[in-house]
PDB file of C-alpha atoms (C1' of nucleotides) in Angstrom:
ATOM      1  CA  MET A  25     -14.738   1.917-105.864  1.00 28.00           C
ATOM      2  CA  ASN A  26     -18.032   0.624-107.182  1.00 29.00           C
ATOM      3  CA  LEU A  27     -17.739  -3.118-107.574  1.00 28.00           C
ATOM      4  CA  LEU A  28     -21.277  -3.526-108.886  1.00 27.00           C
ATOM      5  CA  ASN A  29     -20.713  -1.366-111.904  1.00 31.00           C
ATOM      6  CA  ASN A  30     -18.258  -3.486-113.815  1.00 32.00           C
ATOM      7  CA  ASN A  31     -17.055  -0.747-116.086  1.00 32.00           C
ATOM      8  CA  SER A  32     -14.605  -1.986-118.654  1.00 33.00           C
ATOM      9  CA  LEU A  33     -14.027  -2.469-122.322  1.00 34.00           C
ATOM     10  CA  GLU A  34     -17.607  -3.434-123.163  1.00 35.00           C
ATOM     11  CA  ASP A  35     -18.844   0.001-122.181  1.00 36.00           C
ATOM     12  CA  ILE A  36     -15.967   2.005-123.506  1.00 35.00           C
ATOM     13  CA  CYS A  37     -15.843   0.276-126.848  1.00 40.00           C
ATOM     14  CA  GLU A  38     -19.405   1.258-127.672  1.00 49.00           C
ATOM     15  CA  ILE A  39     -18.230   4.814-128.137  1.00 59.00           C
ATOM     16  CA  ARG A  40     -18.158   5.623-131.804  1.00 72.00           C
ATOM     17  CA  SER A  41     -15.104   7.192-133.313  1.00 83.00           C
ATOM     18  CA  VAL A  42     -15.521  10.411-135.253  1.00 87.00           C
ATOM     19  CA  ASN A  43     -12.048  10.273-136.728  1.00 92.00           C
ATOM     20  CA  GLN A  44     -10.642   6.784-136.567  1.00 89.00           C
ATOM     21  CA  GLU A  45      -7.329   7.626-138.205  1.00 92.00           C
ATOM     22  CA  GLY A  46      -6.762  10.466-135.750  1.00 93.00           C
ATOM     23  CA  VAL A  47      -7.428   8.120-132.857  1.00 94.00           C
ATOM     24  CA  GLN A  48      -5.002   5.581-134.274  1.00 93.00           C
ATOM     25  CA  ALA A  49      -2.316   8.198-134.816  1.00 95.00           C
ATOM     26  CA  ALA A  50      -2.710   9.543-131.288  1.00 95.00           C
ATOM     27  CA  LEU A  51      -2.469   6.073-129.795  1.00 95.00           C
ATOM     28  CA  GLU A  52       0.676   5.315-131.761  1.00 94.00           C
ATOM     29  CA  GLY A  53       2.304   8.626-130.921  1.00 94.00           C
ATOM     30  CA  MET A  54       1.502   8.385-127.227  1.00 95.00           C
ATOM     31  CA  PRO A  55       4.671   8.616-125.093  1.00 95.00           C
ATOM     32  CA  ASP A  56       5.702   5.880-122.729  1.00 93.00           C
ATOM     33  CA  ASN A  57       3.482   5.700-119.682  1.00 91.00           C
ATOM     34  CA  GLY A  58       6.363   5.979-117.235  1.00 92.00           C
ATOM     35  CA  ASP A  59       7.573   9.102-118.963  1.00 93.00           C
ATOM     36  CA  ILE A  60       4.113  10.649-118.720  1.00 94.00           C
ATOM     37  CA  LEU A  61       4.079   9.965-114.994  1.00 93.00           C
ATOM     38  CA  SER A  62       7.561  11.421-114.507  1.00 93.00           C
ATOM     39  CA  LEU A  63       6.623  14.465-116.511  1.00 94.00           C
ATOM     40  CA  ALA A  64       3.551  14.977-114.344  1.00 94.00           C
ATOM     41  CA  ASP A  65       5.769  14.736-111.270  1.00 93.00           C
ATOM     42  CA  THR A  66       8.126  17.315-112.715  1.00 95.00           C
ATOM     43  CA  PHE A  67       5.332  19.750-113.438  1.00 95.00           C
ATOM     44  CA  LYS A  68       3.970  19.094-109.954  1.00 94.00           C
ATOM     45  CA  VAL A  69       7.216  20.405-108.507  1.00 95.00           C
ATOM     46  CA  LEU A  70       6.926  23.497-110.675  1.00 96.00           C
ATOM     47  CA  ALA A  71       3.326  24.074-109.641  1.00 95.00           C
ATOM     48  CA  ASP A  72       4.041  25.935-106.440  1.00 94.00           C
ATOM     49  CA  PRO A  73       4.670  29.661-105.947  1.00 94.00           C
ATOM     50  CA  THR A  74       7.418  29.198-103.377  1.00 94.00           C
ATOM     51  CA  ARG A  75       9.342  26.827-105.587  1.00 95.00           C
ATOM     52  CA  LEU A  76       8.866  29.092-108.588  1.00 96.00           C
ATOM     53  CA  ARG A  77      10.338  31.959-106.591  1.00 95.00           C
ATOM     54  CA  ILE A  78      13.294  29.760-105.764  1.00 96.00           C
ATOM     55  CA  ILE A  79      13.749  29.095-109.469  1.00 96.00           C
ATOM     56  CA  ALA A  80      13.475  32.802-110.233  1.00 96.00           C
ATOM     57  CA  ALA A  81      16.083  33.604-107.599  1.00 96.00           C
ATOM     58  CA  LEU A  82      18.439  30.943-108.921  1.00 96.00           C
ATOM     59  CA  SER A  83      17.921  31.810-112.563  1.00 94.00           C
ATOM     60  CA  SER A  84      20.917  34.110-112.707  1.00 89.00           C
ATOM     61  CA  GLN A  85      23.123  32.989-109.823  1.00 95.00           C
ATOM     62  CA  GLU A  86      23.807  30.385-107.192  1.00 96.00           C
ATOM     63  CA  LEU A  87      22.518  30.987-103.671  1.00 96.00           C
ATOM     64  CA  CYS A  88      22.799  29.300-100.300  1.00 96.00           C
ATOM     65  CA  VAL A  89      19.828  28.058 -98.296  1.00 96.00           C
ATOM     66  CA  CYS A  90      20.239  30.881 -95.839  1.00 94.00           C
ATOM     67  CA  ASP A  91      19.968  33.591 -98.471  1.00 95.00           C
ATOM     68  CA  LEU A  92      17.041  31.859-100.150  1.00 95.00           C
ATOM     69  CA  ALA A  93      15.255  31.949 -96.804  1.00 94.00           C
ATOM     70  CA  LEU A  94      15.926  35.682 -96.615  1.00 92.00           C
ATOM     71  CA  ILE A  95      14.675  36.297-100.144  1.00 94.00           C
ATOM     72  CA  LEU A  96      11.509  34.259 -99.678  1.00 93.00           C
ATOM     73  CA  ASN A  97      10.976  35.431 -96.120  1.00 91.00           C
ATOM     74  CA  ILE A  98      10.412  31.902 -94.823  1.00 92.00           C
ATOM     75  CA  THR A  99      12.336  29.665 -92.446  1.00 91.00           C
ATOM     76  CA  GLY A 100      15.412  27.717 -93.419  1.00 92.00           C
ATOM     77  CA  SER A 101      13.538  24.532 -92.690  1.00 93.00           C
ATOM     78  CA  ALA A 102      10.800  25.453 -95.140  1.00 93.00           C
ATOM     79  CA  VAL A 103      13.378  26.241 -97.820  1.00 95.00           C
ATOM     80  CA  SER A 104      15.111  22.943 -97.186  1.00 95.00           C
ATOM     81  CA  HIS A 105      11.805  21.104 -97.519  1.00 94.00           C
ATOM     82  CA  GLN A 106      11.217  22.650-100.906  1.00 94.00           C
ATOM     83  CA  LEU A 107      14.789  22.140-102.112  1.00 96.00           C
ATOM     84  CA  ARG A 108      14.588  18.471-101.252  1.00 95.00           C
ATOM     85  CA  ILE A 109      11.468  18.122-103.393  1.00 95.00           C
ATOM     86  CA  MET A 110      13.184  20.019-106.190  1.00 96.00           C
ATOM     87  CA  ARG A 111      16.307  17.869-106.027  1.00 95.00           C
ATOM     88  CA  GLY A 112      14.042  14.843-106.345  1.00 93.00           C
ATOM     89  CA  GLN A 113      13.029  15.893-109.848  1.00 94.00           C
ATOM     90  CA  ARG A 114      16.430  17.300-110.756  1.00 95.00           C
ATOM     91  CA  ILE A 115      15.218  20.886-110.750  1.00 96.00           C
ATOM     92  CA  VAL A 116      18.182  22.047-108.665  1.00 96.00           C
ATOM     93  CA  THR A 117      21.645  20.809-107.692  1.00 96.00           C
ATOM     94  CA  TYR A 118      24.083  22.065-105.138  1.00 96.00           C
ATOM     95  CA  ARG A 119      27.727  22.169-104.240  1.00 96.00           C
ATOM     96  CA  LYS A 120      28.972  22.228-100.708  1.00 94.00           C
ATOM     97  CA  GLU A 121      31.621  24.607 -99.421  1.00 94.00           C
ATOM     98  CA  GLY A 122      32.351  24.079 -95.788  1.00 93.00           C
ATOM     99  CA  LYS A 123      28.978  23.973 -94.122  1.00 93.00           C
ATOM    100  CA  ILE A 124      27.301  26.149 -96.718  1.00 95.00           C
ATOM    101  CA  ALA A 125      25.302  24.601 -99.572  1.00 96.00           C
ATOM    102  CA  TYR A 126      25.161  26.618-102.778  1.00 96.00           C
ATOM    103  CA  TYR A 127      22.216  25.763-104.985  1.00 97.00           C
ATOM    104  CA  THR A 128      21.829  26.221-108.745  1.00 97.00           C
ATOM    105  CA  LEU A 129      19.271  25.208-111.348  1.00 97.00           C
ATOM    106  CA  ASP A 130      20.018  21.696-112.556  1.00 95.00           C
ATOM    107  CA  ASP A 131      20.083  22.234-116.318  1.00 94.00           C
ATOM    108  CA  GLU A 132      18.980  24.467-119.155  1.00 94.00           C
ATOM    109  CA  HIS A 133      15.609  22.730-119.400  1.00 95.00           C
ATOM    110  CA  ILE A 134      14.536  24.271-116.133  1.00 96.00           C
ATOM    111  CA  GLU A 135      15.251  27.808-117.239  1.00 96.00           C
ATOM    112  CA  ALA A 136      13.458  27.093-120.500  1.00 97.00           C
ATOM    113  CA  LEU A 137      10.368  25.754-118.746  1.00 97.00           C
ATOM    114  CA  PHE A 138      10.333  28.739-116.432  1.00 96.00           C
ATOM    115  CA  SER A 139      10.782  31.373-119.102  1.00 96.00           C
ATOM    116  CA  VAL A 140       8.398  29.819-121.621  1.00 97.00           C
ATOM    117  CA  GLY A 141       5.798  29.384-118.902  1.00 96.00           C
ATOM    118  CA  LEU A 142       6.217  32.953-117.767  1.00 96.00           C
ATOM    119  CA  LYS A 143       5.843  34.123-121.340  1.00 96.00           C
ATOM    120  CA  HIS A 144       2.635  32.121-121.619  1.00 95.00           C
ATOM    121  CA  VAL A 145       1.042  33.756-118.582  1.00 94.00           C
ATOM    122  CA  THR A 146       2.246  37.296-119.243  1.00 94.00           C
ATOM    123  CA  GLU A 147       1.554  37.546-122.955  1.00 91.00           C
ATOM    124  CA  ARG A 148      -1.838  38.988-123.818  1.00 74.00           C
TER     125      ARG A 148
ATOM    126  CA  MET B   8      -2.256  28.475 -86.929  1.00 28.00           C
ATOM    127  CA  ASN B   9      -0.301  29.217 -83.806  1.00 29.00           C
ATOM    128  CA  LEU B  10      -1.411  32.597 -82.519  1.00 27.00           C
ATOM    129  CA  LEU B  11       0.935  32.549 -79.556  1.00 27.00           C
ATOM    130  CA  ASN B  12       4.047  32.374 -81.663  1.00 31.00           C
ATOM    131  CA  ASN B  13       3.945  35.727 -83.394  1.00 32.00           C
ATOM    132  CA  ASN B  14       6.443  34.888 -86.078  1.00 32.00           C
ATOM    133  CA  SER B  15       7.235  37.818 -88.305  1.00 33.00           C
ATOM    134  CA  LEU B  16       9.940  40.202 -89.383  1.00 33.00           C
ATOM    135  CA  GLU B  17      11.717  40.324 -86.047  1.00 35.00           C
ATOM    136  CA  ASP B  18      12.616  36.673 -86.282  1.00 36.00           C
ATOM    137  CA  ILE B  19      13.261  36.500 -89.976  1.00 35.00           C
ATOM    138  CA  CYS B  20      15.434  39.572 -90.073  1.00 40.00           C
ATOM    139  CA  GLU B  21      17.878  38.067 -87.665  1.00 49.00           C
ATOM    140  CA  ILE B  22      19.034  35.710 -90.366  1.00 58.00           C
ATOM    141  CA  ARG B  23      22.434  36.765 -91.589  1.00 71.00           C
ATOM    142  CA  SER B  24      23.063  37.099 -95.271  1.00 83.00           C
ATOM    143  CA  VAL B  25      25.949  35.172 -96.793  1.00 86.00           C
ATOM    144  CA  ASN B  26      25.849  37.064-100.061  1.00 92.00           C
ATOM    145  CA  GLN B  27      24.031  40.332 -99.686  1.00 89.00           C
ATOM    146  CA  GLU B  28      24.432  41.427-103.295  1.00 92.00           C
ATOM    147  CA  GLY B  29      22.996  38.148-104.514  1.00 93.00           C
ATOM    148  CA  VAL B  30      20.003  38.577-102.252  1.00 94.00           C
ATOM    149  CA  GLN B  31      19.471  42.092-103.518  1.00 94.00           C
ATOM    150  CA  ALA B  32      19.733  41.002-107.143  1.00 95.00           C
ATOM    151  CA  ALA B  33      17.272  38.171-106.605  1.00 95.00           C
ATOM    152  CA  LEU B  34      14.765  40.467-104.926  1.00 95.00           C
ATOM    153  CA  GLU B  35      14.997  42.978-107.747  1.00 95.00           C
ATOM    154  CA  GLY B  36      14.710  40.345-110.446  1.00 95.00           C
ATOM    155  CA  MET B  37      11.739  38.634-108.817  1.00 95.00           C
ATOM    156  CA  PRO B  38       8.763  38.504-111.201  1.00 95.00           C
ATOM    157  CA  ASP B  39       5.444  40.038-110.337  1.00 93.00           C
ATOM    158  CA  ASN B  40       3.618  38.100-107.652  1.00 91.00           C
ATOM    159  CA  GLY B  41       0.462  37.698-109.716  1.00 92.00           C
ATOM    160  CA  ASP B  42       2.488  36.242-112.549  1.00 93.00           C
ATOM    161  CA  ILE B  43       4.109  33.744-110.203  1.00 94.00           C
ATOM    162  CA  LEU B  44       0.681  32.627-109.026  1.00 93.00           C
ATOM    163  CA  SER B  45      -0.615  32.311-112.588  1.00 93.00           C
ATOM    164  CA  LEU B  46       2.446  30.365-113.587  1.00 94.00           C
ATOM    165  CA  ALA B  47       1.941  27.991-110.679  1.00 94.00           C
ATOM    166  CA  ASP B  48      -1.661  27.510-111.812  1.00 94.00           C
ATOM    167  CA  THR B  49      -0.522  26.765-115.335  1.00 95.00           C
ATOM    168  CA  PHE B  50       1.976  24.158-114.164  1.00 95.00           C
ATOM    169  CA  LYS B  51      -0.703  22.711-111.914  1.00 94.00           C
ATOM    170  CA  VAL B  52      -2.795  22.006-114.990  1.00 95.00           C
ATOM    171  CA  LEU B  53       0.165  20.304-116.622  1.00 96.00           C
ATOM    172  CA  ALA B  54       0.861  18.217-113.533  1.00 95.00           C
ATOM    173  CA  ASP B  55      -1.598  15.443-114.290  1.00 93.00           C
ATOM    174  CA  PRO B  56      -1.076  12.312-116.406  1.00 94.00           C
ATOM    175  CA  THR B  57      -4.520  12.421-117.987  1.00 94.00           C
ATOM    176  CA  ARG B  58      -4.115  16.001-119.081  1.00 95.00           C
ATOM    177  CA  LEU B  59      -0.609  15.321-120.367  1.00 96.00           C
ATOM    178  CA  ARG B  60      -1.999  12.501-122.491  1.00 95.00           C
ATOM    179  CA  ILE B  61      -4.563  14.905-123.861  1.00 95.00           C
ATOM    180  CA  ILE B  62      -1.743  17.274-124.786  1.00 96.00           C
ATOM    181  CA  ALA B  63       0.204  14.432-126.387  1.00 96.00           C
ATOM    182  CA  ALA B  64      -2.837  13.403-128.423  1.00 96.00           C
ATOM    183  CA  LEU B  65      -3.455  16.978-129.549  1.00 96.00           C
ATOM    184  CA  SER B  66       0.162  17.742-130.296  1.00 94.00           C
ATOM    185  CA  SER B  67      -0.135  16.837-133.966  1.00 88.00           C
ATOM    186  CA  GLN B  68      -3.835  17.172-134.702  1.00 95.00           C
ATOM    187  CA  GLU B  69      -7.224  18.386-133.535  1.00 96.00           C
ATOM    188  CA  LEU B  70      -9.565  15.878-131.917  1.00 96.00           C
ATOM    189  CA  CYS B  71     -13.140  15.862-130.639  1.00 96.00           C
ATOM    190  CA  VAL B  72     -14.098  15.051-127.069  1.00 96.00           C
ATOM    191  CA  CYS B  73     -15.490  11.732-128.132  1.00 94.00           C
ATOM    192  CA  ASP B  74     -12.233  10.563-129.724  1.00 95.00           C
ATOM    193  CA  LEU B  75     -10.202  11.815-126.776  1.00 95.00           C
ATOM    194  CA  ALA B  76     -12.385   9.664-124.552  1.00 94.00           C
ATOM    195  CA  LEU B  77     -11.607   6.696-126.772  1.00 92.00           C
ATOM    196  CA  ILE B  78      -7.881   7.365-126.753  1.00 94.00           C
ATOM    197  CA  LEU B  79      -7.693   7.840-122.999  1.00 93.00           C
ATOM    198  CA  ASN B  80     -10.205   5.086-122.264  1.00 91.00           C
ATOM    199  CA  ILE B  81     -12.237   7.275-119.907  1.00 91.00           C
ATOM    200  CA  THR B  82     -15.759   8.703-120.066  1.00 91.00           C
ATOM    201  CA  GLY B  83     -16.701  11.781-122.068  1.00 92.00           C
ATOM    202  CA  SER B  84     -17.616  13.484-118.834  1.00 93.00           C
ATOM    203  CA  ALA B  85     -14.162  12.941-117.411  1.00 93.00           C
ATOM    204  CA  VAL B  86     -12.588  14.304-120.593  1.00 95.00           C
ATOM    205  CA  SER B  87     -14.845  17.330-120.464  1.00 95.00           C
ATOM    206  CA  HIS B  88     -13.891  17.983-116.856  1.00 95.00           C
ATOM    207  CA  GLN B  89     -10.230  18.021-117.772  1.00 94.00           C
ATOM    208  CA  LEU B  90     -10.712  20.112-120.898  1.00 96.00           C
ATOM    209  CA  ARG B  91     -12.541  22.722-118.885  1.00 95.00           C
ATOM    210  CA  ILE B  92      -9.592  22.987-116.520  1.00 95.00           C
ATOM    211  CA  MET B  93      -7.235  23.200-119.472  1.00 95.00           C
ATOM    212  CA  ARG B  94      -9.282  25.903-121.183  1.00 95.00           C
ATOM    213  CA  GLY B  95      -9.094  27.857-117.938  1.00 94.00           C
ATOM    214  CA  GLN B  96      -5.324  28.229-118.307  1.00 94.00           C
ATOM    215  CA  ARG B  97      -5.425  28.555-122.089  1.00 95.00           C
ATOM    216  CA  ILE B  98      -3.816  25.165-122.639  1.00 96.00           C
ATOM    217  CA  VAL B  99      -6.397  24.198-125.263  1.00 96.00           C
ATOM    218  CA  THR B 100      -8.975  25.902-127.480  1.00 96.00           C
ATOM    219  CA  TYR B 101     -11.726  24.475-129.577  1.00 96.00           C
ATOM    220  CA  ARG B 102     -13.921  25.138-132.558  1.00 96.00           C
ATOM    221  CA  LYS B 103     -17.444  23.891-132.836  1.00 94.00           C
ATOM    222  CA  GLU B 104     -18.814  22.176-135.913  1.00 94.00           C
ATOM    223  CA  GLY B 105     -22.428  21.252-135.440  1.00 94.00           C
ATOM    224  CA  LYS B 106     -22.561  19.444-132.142  1.00 93.00           C
ATOM    225  CA  ILE B 107     -18.968  18.289-132.264  1.00 95.00           C
ATOM    226  CA  ALA B 108     -16.217  20.240-130.491  1.00 96.00           C
ATOM    227  CA  TYR B 109     -12.760  19.950-132.011  1.00 96.00           C
ATOM    228  CA  TYR B 110      -9.966  20.740-129.589  1.00 97.00           C
ATOM    229  CA  THR B 111      -6.432  21.920-130.313  1.00 97.00           C
ATOM    230  CA  LEU B 112      -3.493  23.124-128.232  1.00 97.00           C
ATOM    231  CA  ASP B 113      -3.859  26.836-127.556  1.00 95.00           C
ATOM    232  CA  ASP B 114      -0.447  28.091-128.681  1.00 93.00           C
ATOM    233  CA  GLU B 115       3.145  27.179-129.378  1.00 94.00           C
ATOM    234  CA  HIS B 116       4.118  27.645-125.715  1.00 95.00           C
ATOM    235  CA  ILE B 117       2.189  24.542-124.767  1.00 96.00           C
ATOM    236  CA  GLU B 118       3.996  22.320-127.225  1.00 96.00           C
ATOM    237  CA  ALA B 119       7.282  23.828-126.076  1.00 97.00           C
ATOM    238  CA  LEU B 120       6.537  23.157-122.403  1.00 96.00           C
ATOM    239  CA  PHE B 121       5.492  19.618-123.211  1.00 96.00           C
ATOM    240  CA  SER B 122       8.476  18.769-125.369  1.00 96.00           C
ATOM    241  CA  VAL B 123      11.085  20.434-123.173  1.00 97.00           C
ATOM    242  CA  GLY B 124       9.592  18.743-120.139  1.00 96.00           C
ATOM    243  CA  LEU B 125       9.590  15.391-121.851  1.00 96.00           C
ATOM    244  CA  LYS B 126      13.198  15.906-122.831  1.00 96.00           C
ATOM    245  CA  HIS B 127      14.043  16.679-119.216  1.00 95.00           C
ATOM    246  CA  VAL B 128      12.563  13.437-117.919  1.00 94.00           C
ATOM    247  CA  THR B 129      13.798  11.160-120.704  1.00 94.00           C
ATOM    248  CA  GLU B 130      17.357  12.419-121.026  1.00 90.00           C
ATOM    249  CA  ARG B 131      19.882  10.544-118.937  1.00 75.00           C
TER     250      ARG B 131
ATOM    251  C1'  DA C  10      35.650  18.402 -76.110  1.00 90.64           C
ATOM    252  C1'  DT C  11      32.159  22.001 -76.410  1.00 90.64           C
ATOM    253  C1'  DT C  12      29.653  25.473 -78.685  1.00 90.64           C
ATOM    254  C1'  DG C  13      27.530  27.652 -82.568  1.00 90.64           C
ATOM    255  C1'  DT C  14      25.849  27.600 -87.160  1.00 90.64           C
ATOM    256  C1'  DG C  15      24.099  26.074 -91.755  1.00 90.64           C
ATOM    257  C1'  DG C  16      21.452  22.602 -93.350  1.00 90.64           C
ATOM    258  C1'  DT C  17      18.638  18.385 -93.313  1.00 90.64           C
ATOM    259  C1'  DT C  18      15.307  15.189 -91.781  1.00 90.64           C
ATOM    260  C1'  DT C  19      11.512  12.915 -89.233  1.00 90.64           C
ATOM    261  C1'  DC C  20       7.135  13.321 -87.530  1.00 90.64           C
ATOM    262  C1'  DT C  21       2.834  15.252 -87.366  1.00 90.64           C
ATOM    263  C1'  DT C  22      -1.165  17.949 -88.185  1.00 90.64           C
ATOM    264  C1'  DT C  23      -4.258  20.564 -90.754  1.00 90.64           C
ATOM    265  C1'  DA C  24      -5.955  21.983 -94.742  1.00 90.64           C
ATOM    266  C1'  DT C  25      -6.610  21.869 -99.253  1.00 90.64           C
ATOM    267  C1'  DT C  26      -7.129  19.904-103.346  1.00 90.64           C
ATOM    268  C1'  DT C  27      -8.712  16.951-106.841  1.00 90.64           C
ATOM    269  C1'  DA C  28     -10.416  13.378-109.801  1.00 90.64           C
ATOM    270  C1'  DT C  29     -14.429  11.493-111.246  1.00 90.64           C
ATOM    271  C1'  DG C  30     -19.192   9.485-111.304  1.00 90.64           C
ATOM    272  C1'  DA C  31     -24.149  10.433-111.646  1.00 90.64           C
ATOM    273  C1'  DA C  32     -27.502  12.999-113.360  1.00 90.64           C
ATOM    274  C1'  DA C  33     -29.553  17.227-115.172  1.00 90.64           C
ATOM    275  C1'  DT C  34     -29.058  20.489-118.935  1.00 90.64           C
ATOM    276  C1'  DG C  35     -27.807  22.474-123.487  1.00 90.64           C
ATOM    277  C1'  DA C  36     -27.388  22.510-128.199  1.00 90.64           C
ATOM    278  C1'  DC C  37     -27.793  20.739-132.492  1.00 90.64           C
ATOM    279  C1'  DT C  38     -29.669  17.273-136.115  1.00 90.64           C
ATOM    280  C1'  DG C  39     -32.816  14.655-138.518  1.00 90.64           C
TER     281       DG C  39
ATOM    282  C1'  DC D  29     -39.642  14.805-130.371  1.00 90.64           C
ATOM    283  C1'  DA D  30     -35.865  11.501-130.083  1.00 90.64           C
ATOM    284  C1'  DG D  31     -30.987  10.865-130.167  1.00 90.64           C
ATOM    285  C1'  DT D  32     -26.280  12.345-129.700  1.00 90.64           C
ATOM    286  C1'  DC D  33     -22.149  15.141-128.374  1.00 90.64           C
ATOM    287  C1'  DA D  34     -20.819  17.950-124.861  1.00 90.64           C
ATOM    288  C1'  DT D  35     -20.980  20.559-120.607  1.00 90.64           C
ATOM    289  C1'  DT D  36     -22.064  21.390-115.969  1.00 90.64           C
ATOM    290  C1'  DT D  37     -23.637  20.921-111.162  1.00 90.64           C
ATOM    291  C1'  DC D  38     -23.317  18.407-107.188  1.00 90.64           C
ATOM    292  C1'  DA D  39     -21.206  15.426-104.161  1.00 90.64           C
ATOM    293  C1'  DT D  40     -17.862  12.299-102.169  1.00 90.64           C
ATOM    294  C1'  DA D  41     -13.923   9.949-101.218  1.00 90.64           C
ATOM    295  C1'  DA D  42      -9.058   9.937-101.516  1.00 90.64           C
ATOM    296  C1'  DA D  43      -4.846  11.791-101.938  1.00 90.64           C
ATOM    297  C1'  DT D  44      -1.646  15.464-101.253  1.00 90.64           C
ATOM    298  C1'  DA D  45       0.842  18.766 -99.543  1.00 90.64           C
ATOM    299  C1'  DA D  46       2.821  22.763 -96.877  1.00 90.64           C
ATOM    300  C1'  DA D  47       5.158  23.829 -92.946  1.00 90.64           C
ATOM    301  C1'  DG D  48       6.333  23.988 -87.870  1.00 90.64           C
ATOM    302  C1'  DA D  49       8.816  21.690 -84.085  1.00 90.64           C
ATOM    303  C1'  DA D  50      12.427  19.315 -82.747  1.00 90.64           C
ATOM    304  C1'  DA D  51      16.120  16.104 -83.302  1.00 90.64           C
ATOM    305  C1'  DC D  52      20.180  15.511 -85.820  1.00 90.64           C
ATOM    306  C1'  DC D  53      24.407  15.887 -88.866  1.00 90.64           C
ATOM    307  C1'  DA D  54      28.599  18.125 -90.458  1.00 90.64           C
ATOM    308  C1'  DC D  55      31.794  21.491 -90.091  1.00 90.64           C
ATOM    309  C1'  DA D  56      34.485  25.401 -87.849  1.00 90.64           C
ATOM    310  C1'  DA D  57      36.329  27.760 -84.126  1.00 90.64           C
ATOM    311  C1'  DT D  58      37.424  28.298 -79.531  1.00 90.64           C
TER     312       DT D  58
END
DNA sequence: ATTGTGGTTTCTTTATTTATGAAATGACTG
DNA sequence: CAGTCATTTCATAAATAAAGAAACCACAAT
């Protein structure tokens, strides 16, 4: 960080506003900062091909770690790494039956994000 | 990379399937690989607080770079950097009026992703 | 109790990524 | 030409992140 260049309000506030009302409205409508950070974390989890393939695989059924590893052609450890990250943002949940863990998508939001996103990239 | 450990199909294929039909279904339903990569890139763009604030600011109105800089309290250059990334994944578009560029969200998918995502992190 | 198996976790390394500032450049206006 | 909004190139410093190895946990069966 550059301690000599004391960049703060003085500098920023010299910027002229083109549309002051718009600026005001945007500032008032801005979501809570914590929510913005959480949302970024959620999207971060979705921003990986392996995890997206996990979501695709789980979008119509529950699957165990072992079968996910088969589908993705990666090790069980790697799958477990990713699932842990996904659990952290409530992308997936699981139920345990004996020693087998069956994973599913956590809620309908996840399917919506996946399908809307896929529509965005495939359309046009 | 470990060249001695020639890890490939031989190893992977020894994994036993718990639910063979489920594996088959998942493999058949798996989206195109290119689409998965694009989708990951799109979510990557959404996975940043600054860019999410830009989306929030633009969610009800168009704004110029200058006013976005004011709202976010960062330099015009930094805003421009982010907008370029966002244009790259068709998150935003702009129209030019004289020397001023007015940005808007590219399509309804973006607002949907933002609002569903926000719902996911704020609910519960 | 011991063995085997599905799953998780810790630790580590390597690589990649990324945000942003500075400064040059463009484009338009008066 | 001078001034302003915006973009871009270049560079750096910092953060992140994916995944293997190996240890470990829980459960089931022998």
